[in-house]
PDB file of C-alpha atoms in Angstrom:
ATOM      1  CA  UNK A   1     -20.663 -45.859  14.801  1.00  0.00           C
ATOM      2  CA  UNK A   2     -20.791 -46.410  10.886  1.00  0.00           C
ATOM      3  CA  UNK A   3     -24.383 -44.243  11.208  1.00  0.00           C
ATOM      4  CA  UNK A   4     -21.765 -41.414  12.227  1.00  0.00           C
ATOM      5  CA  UNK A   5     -19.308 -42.660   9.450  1.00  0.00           C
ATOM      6  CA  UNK A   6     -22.364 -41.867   6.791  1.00  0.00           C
ATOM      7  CA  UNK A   7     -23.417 -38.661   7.908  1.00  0.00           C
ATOM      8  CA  UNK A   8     -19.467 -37.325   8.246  1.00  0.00           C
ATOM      9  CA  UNK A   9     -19.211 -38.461   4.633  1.00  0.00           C
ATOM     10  CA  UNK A  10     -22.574 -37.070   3.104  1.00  0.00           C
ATOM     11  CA  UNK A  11     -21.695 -33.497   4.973  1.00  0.00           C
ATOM     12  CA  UNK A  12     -18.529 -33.691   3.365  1.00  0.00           C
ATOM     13  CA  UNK A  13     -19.427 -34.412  -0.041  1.00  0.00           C
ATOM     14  CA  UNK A  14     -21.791 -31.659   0.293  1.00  0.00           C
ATOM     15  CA  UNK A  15     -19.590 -29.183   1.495  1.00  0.00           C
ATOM     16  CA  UNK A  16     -17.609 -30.018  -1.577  1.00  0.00           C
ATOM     17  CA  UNK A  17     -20.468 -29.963  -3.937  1.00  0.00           C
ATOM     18  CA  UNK A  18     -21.533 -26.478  -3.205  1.00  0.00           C
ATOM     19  CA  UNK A  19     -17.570 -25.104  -2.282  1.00  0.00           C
ATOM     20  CA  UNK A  20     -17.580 -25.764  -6.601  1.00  0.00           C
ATOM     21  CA  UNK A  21     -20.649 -24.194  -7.250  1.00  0.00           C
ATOM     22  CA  UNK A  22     -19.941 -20.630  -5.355  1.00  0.00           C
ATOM     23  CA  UNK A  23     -18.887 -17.274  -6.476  1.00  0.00           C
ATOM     24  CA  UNK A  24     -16.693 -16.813  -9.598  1.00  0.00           C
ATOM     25  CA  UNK A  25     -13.372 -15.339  -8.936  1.00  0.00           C
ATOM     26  CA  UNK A  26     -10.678 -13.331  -9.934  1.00  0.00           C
ATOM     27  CA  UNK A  27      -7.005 -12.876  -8.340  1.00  0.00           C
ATOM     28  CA  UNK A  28      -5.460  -9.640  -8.873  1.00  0.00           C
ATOM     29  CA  UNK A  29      -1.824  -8.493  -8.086  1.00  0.00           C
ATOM     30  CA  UNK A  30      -0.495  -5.861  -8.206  1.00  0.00           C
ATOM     31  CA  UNK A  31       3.145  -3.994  -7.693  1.00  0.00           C
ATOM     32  CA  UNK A  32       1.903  -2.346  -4.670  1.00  0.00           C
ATOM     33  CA  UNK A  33      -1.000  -2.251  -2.392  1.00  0.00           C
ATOM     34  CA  UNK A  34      -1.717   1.469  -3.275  1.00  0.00           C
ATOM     35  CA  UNK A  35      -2.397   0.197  -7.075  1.00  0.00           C
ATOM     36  CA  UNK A  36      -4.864  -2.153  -5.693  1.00  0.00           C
ATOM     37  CA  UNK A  37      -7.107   1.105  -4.219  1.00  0.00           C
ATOM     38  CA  UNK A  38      -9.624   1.275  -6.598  1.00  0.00           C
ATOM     39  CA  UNK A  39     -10.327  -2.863  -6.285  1.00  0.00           C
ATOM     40  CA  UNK A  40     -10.350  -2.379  -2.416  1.00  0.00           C
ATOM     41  CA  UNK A  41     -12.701   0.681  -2.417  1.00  0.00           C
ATOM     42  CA  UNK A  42     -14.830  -1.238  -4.877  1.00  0.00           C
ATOM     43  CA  UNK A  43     -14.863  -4.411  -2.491  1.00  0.00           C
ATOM     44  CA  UNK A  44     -15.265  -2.304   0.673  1.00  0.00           C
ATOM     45  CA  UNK A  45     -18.433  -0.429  -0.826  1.00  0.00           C
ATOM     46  CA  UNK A  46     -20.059  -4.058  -1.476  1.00  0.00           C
ATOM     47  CA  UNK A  47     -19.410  -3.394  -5.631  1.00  0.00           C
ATOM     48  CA  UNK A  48     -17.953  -7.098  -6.058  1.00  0.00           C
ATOM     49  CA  UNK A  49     -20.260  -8.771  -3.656  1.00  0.00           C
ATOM     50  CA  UNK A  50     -23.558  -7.062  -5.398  1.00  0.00           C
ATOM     51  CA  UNK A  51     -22.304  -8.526  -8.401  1.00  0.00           C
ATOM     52  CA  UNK A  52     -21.733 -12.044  -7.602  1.00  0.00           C
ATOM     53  CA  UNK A  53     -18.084 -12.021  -8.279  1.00  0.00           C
ATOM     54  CA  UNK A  54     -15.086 -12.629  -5.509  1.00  0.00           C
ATOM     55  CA  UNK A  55     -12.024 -11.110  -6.103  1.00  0.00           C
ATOM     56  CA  UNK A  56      -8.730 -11.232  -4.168  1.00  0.00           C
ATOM     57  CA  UNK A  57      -5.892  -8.593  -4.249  1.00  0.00           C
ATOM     58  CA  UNK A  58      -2.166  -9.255  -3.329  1.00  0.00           C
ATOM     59  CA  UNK A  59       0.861  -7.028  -3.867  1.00  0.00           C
ATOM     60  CA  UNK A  60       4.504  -8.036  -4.791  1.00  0.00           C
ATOM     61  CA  UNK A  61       7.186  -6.416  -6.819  1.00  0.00           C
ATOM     62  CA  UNK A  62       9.195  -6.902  -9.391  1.00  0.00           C
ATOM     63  CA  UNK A  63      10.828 -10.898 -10.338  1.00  0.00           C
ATOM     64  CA  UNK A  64       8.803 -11.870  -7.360  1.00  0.00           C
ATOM     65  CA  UNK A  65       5.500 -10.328  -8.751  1.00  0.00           C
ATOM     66  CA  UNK A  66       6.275 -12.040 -12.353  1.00  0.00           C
ATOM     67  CA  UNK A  67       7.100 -15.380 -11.338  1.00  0.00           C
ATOM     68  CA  UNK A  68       3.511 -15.483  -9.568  1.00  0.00           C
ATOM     69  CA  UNK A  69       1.645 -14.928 -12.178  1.00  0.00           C
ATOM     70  CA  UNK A  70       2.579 -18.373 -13.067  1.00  0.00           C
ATOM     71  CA  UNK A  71      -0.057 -19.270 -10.678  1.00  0.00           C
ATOM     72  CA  UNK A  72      -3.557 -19.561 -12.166  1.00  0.00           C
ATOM     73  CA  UNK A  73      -5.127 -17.715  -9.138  1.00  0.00           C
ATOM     74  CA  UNK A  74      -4.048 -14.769 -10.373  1.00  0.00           C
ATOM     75  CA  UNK A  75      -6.816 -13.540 -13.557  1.00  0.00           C
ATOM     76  CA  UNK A  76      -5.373  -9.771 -13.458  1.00  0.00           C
ATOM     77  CA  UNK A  77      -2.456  -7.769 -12.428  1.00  0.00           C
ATOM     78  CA  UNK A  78      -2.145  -3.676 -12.121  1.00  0.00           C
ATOM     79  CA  UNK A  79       1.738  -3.415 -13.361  1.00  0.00           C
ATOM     80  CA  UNK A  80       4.131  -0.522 -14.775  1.00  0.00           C
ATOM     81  CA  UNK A  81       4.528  -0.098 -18.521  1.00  0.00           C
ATOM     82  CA  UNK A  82       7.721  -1.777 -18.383  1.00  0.00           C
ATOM     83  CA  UNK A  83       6.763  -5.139 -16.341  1.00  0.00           C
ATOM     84  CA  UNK A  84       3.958  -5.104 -18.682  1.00  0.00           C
ATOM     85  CA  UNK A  85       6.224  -5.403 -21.629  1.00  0.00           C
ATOM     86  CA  UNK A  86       7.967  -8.007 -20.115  1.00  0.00           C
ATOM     87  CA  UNK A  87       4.890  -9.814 -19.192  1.00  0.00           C
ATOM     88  CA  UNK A  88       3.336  -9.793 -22.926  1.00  0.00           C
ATOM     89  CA  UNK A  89       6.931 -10.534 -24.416  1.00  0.00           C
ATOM     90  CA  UNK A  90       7.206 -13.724 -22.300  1.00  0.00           C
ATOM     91  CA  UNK A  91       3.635 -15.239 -22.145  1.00  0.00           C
ATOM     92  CA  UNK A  92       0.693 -14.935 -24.583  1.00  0.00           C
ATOM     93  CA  UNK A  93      -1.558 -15.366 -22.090  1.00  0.00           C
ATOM     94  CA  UNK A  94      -1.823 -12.271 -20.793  1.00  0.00           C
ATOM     95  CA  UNK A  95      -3.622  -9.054 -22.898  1.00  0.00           C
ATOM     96  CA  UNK A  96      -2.557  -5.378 -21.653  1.00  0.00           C
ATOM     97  CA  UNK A  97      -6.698  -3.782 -21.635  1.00  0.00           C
ATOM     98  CA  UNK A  98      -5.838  -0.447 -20.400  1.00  0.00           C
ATOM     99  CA  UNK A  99      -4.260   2.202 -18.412  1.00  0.00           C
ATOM    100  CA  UNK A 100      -5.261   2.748 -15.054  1.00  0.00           C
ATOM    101  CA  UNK A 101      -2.760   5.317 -13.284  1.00  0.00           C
ATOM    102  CA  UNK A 102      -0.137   7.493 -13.419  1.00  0.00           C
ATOM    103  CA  UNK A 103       2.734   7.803 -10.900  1.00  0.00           C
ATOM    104  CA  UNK A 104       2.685  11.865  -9.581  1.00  0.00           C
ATOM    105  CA  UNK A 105       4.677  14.176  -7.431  1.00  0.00           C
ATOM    106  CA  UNK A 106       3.601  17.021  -6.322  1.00  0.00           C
ATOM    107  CA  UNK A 107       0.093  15.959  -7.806  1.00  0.00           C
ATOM    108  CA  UNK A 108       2.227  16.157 -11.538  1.00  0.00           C
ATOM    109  CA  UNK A 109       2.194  13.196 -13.365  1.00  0.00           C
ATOM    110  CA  UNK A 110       5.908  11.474 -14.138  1.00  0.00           C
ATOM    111  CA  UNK A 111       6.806  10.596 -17.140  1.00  0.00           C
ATOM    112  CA  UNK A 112       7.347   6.966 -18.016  1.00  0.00           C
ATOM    113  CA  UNK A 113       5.450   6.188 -15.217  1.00  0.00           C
ATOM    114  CA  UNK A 114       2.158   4.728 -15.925  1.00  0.00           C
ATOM    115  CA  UNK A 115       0.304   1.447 -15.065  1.00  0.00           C
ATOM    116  CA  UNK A 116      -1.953  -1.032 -16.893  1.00  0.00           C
ATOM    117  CA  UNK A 117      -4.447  -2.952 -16.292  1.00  0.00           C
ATOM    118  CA  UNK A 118      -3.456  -6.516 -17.923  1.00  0.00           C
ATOM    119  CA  UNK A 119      -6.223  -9.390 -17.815  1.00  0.00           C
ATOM    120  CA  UNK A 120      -5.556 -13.158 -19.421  1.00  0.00           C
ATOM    121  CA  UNK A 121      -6.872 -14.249 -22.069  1.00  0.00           C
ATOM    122  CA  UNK A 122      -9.059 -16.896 -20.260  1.00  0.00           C
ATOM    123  CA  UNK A 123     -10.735 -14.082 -18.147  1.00  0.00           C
ATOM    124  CA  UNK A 124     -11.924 -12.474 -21.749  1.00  0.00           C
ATOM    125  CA  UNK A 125     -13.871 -15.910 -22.179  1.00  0.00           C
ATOM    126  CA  UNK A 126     -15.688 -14.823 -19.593  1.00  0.00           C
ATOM    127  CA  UNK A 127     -17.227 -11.810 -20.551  1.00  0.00           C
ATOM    128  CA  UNK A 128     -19.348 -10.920 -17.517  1.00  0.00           C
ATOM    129  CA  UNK A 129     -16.813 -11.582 -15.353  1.00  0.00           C
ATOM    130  CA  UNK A 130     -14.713  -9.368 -17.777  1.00  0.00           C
ATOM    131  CA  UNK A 131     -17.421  -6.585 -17.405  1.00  0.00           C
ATOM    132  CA  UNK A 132     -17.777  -6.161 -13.576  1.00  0.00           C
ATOM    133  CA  UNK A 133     -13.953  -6.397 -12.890  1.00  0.00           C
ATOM    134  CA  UNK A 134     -13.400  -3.316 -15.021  1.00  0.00           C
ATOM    135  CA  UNK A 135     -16.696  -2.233 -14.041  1.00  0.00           C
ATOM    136  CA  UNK A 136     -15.631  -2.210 -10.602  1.00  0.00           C
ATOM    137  CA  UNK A 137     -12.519  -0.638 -11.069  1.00  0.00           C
ATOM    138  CA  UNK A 138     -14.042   2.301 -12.518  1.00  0.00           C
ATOM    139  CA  UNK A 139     -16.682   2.309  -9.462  1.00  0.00           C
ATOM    140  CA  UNK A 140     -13.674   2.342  -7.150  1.00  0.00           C
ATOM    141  CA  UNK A 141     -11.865   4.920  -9.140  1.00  0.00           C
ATOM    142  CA  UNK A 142     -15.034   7.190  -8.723  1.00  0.00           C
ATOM    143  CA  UNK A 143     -14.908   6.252  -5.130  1.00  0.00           C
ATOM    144  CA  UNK A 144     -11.605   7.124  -4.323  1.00  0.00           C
ATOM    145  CA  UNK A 145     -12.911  10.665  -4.856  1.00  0.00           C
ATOM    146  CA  UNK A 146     -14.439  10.759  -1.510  1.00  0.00           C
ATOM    147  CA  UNK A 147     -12.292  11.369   1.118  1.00  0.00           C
ATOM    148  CA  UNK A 148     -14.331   9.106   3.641  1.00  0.00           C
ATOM    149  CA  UNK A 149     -13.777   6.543   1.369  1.00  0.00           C
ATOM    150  CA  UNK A 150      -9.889   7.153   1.230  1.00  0.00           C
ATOM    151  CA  UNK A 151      -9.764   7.472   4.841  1.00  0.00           C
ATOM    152  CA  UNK A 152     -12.008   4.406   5.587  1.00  0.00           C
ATOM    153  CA  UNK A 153      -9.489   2.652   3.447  1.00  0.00           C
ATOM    154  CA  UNK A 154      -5.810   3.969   4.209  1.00  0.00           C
ATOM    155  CA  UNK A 155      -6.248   6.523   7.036  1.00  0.00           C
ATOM    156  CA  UNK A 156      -4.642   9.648   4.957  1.00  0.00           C
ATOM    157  CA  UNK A 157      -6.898  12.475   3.401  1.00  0.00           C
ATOM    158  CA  UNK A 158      -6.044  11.391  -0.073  1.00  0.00           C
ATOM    159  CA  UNK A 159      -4.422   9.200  -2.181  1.00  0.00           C
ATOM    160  CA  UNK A 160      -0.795  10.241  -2.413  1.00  0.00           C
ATOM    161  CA  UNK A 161       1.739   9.515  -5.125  1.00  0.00           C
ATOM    162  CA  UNK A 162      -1.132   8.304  -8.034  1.00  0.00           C
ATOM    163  CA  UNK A 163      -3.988   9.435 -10.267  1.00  0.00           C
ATOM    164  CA  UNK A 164      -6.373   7.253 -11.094  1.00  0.00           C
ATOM    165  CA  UNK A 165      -8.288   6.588 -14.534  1.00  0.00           C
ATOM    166  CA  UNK A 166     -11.128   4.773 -15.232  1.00  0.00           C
ATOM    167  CA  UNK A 167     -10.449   1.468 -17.651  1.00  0.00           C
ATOM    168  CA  UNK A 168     -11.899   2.607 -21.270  1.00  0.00           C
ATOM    169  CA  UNK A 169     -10.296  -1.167 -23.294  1.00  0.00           C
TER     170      UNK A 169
END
């Protein structure tokens, strides 16, 4: 019986060991799933994975989407030019790197209606981390060009409602 008791233990502490040792990874939220696209299509072509780095995407909006950043899951968020004011005004932890899309209707952008990418500060400490994120946003903005790829991902012929631009910080 303690024989049993020993081996339980030892499998445990090594499933702990190497649970810390795994994958880096990133949380990103965004203000709706269709900002997340370019992540997904990144993660669905095996981008992420390739690169050794794990990354997570949930969607909220607005007061709900703000109060979880709070949480230090979450390394990135894809948010309107307005929450992203609000964001930087509020916490210095958090850097606005880029845009990354424009609202559009009837495939015209809107005005006042873009979206940033905005990273904390203790994701630029990584720096490779840092580098295949944005990296892999740009691969999935590329990606999104393919329809297959769009309809793989969201079962429409295109992406609807957005354009898309690569992250140059």
């Amino acid at each position: 019986m303690a024989k049993g008791r020993v081996v339980l233990v030892v499998l445990a502490l090594l499933a702990l060991v190497t649970g810390c040792f795994g994958e880096p990874r990133v949380g990103v939220i965004g203000e709706e799933h269709t900002l997340l696209l370019p992540f997904e299509a990144s993660k669905f072509l095996g981008y992420f994975q390739k690169n050794g780095l794990e990354v997570s995407l949930d969607w909220a909006n607005g007061t709900e989407l703000i109060s979880l950043l709070n949480f230090s899951k979450y390394k990135a968020a894809v948010v309107d030019g307005t929450t992203a004011r609000k964001i930087e005004e509020f916490s210095k932890e958090w850097v606005k790197l880029c845009k990354v899309a424009v609202k559009t209707k009837g495939g015209k952008p809107i005005k006042g209606k873009q979206f940033f990418l905005l990273i904390r500060k203790e994701l630029l400490r990584e720096p490779e981390e840092t580098v295949v994120l944005v990296k892999g946003w740009n691969s999935g903005v590329d990606a999104l060009k393919d329809p297959a790829v769009v309809y793989a991902l969201t079962g429409e012929e295109a992406v609807r409602g957005y354009r898309f631009y690569s992250c140059t910080p």
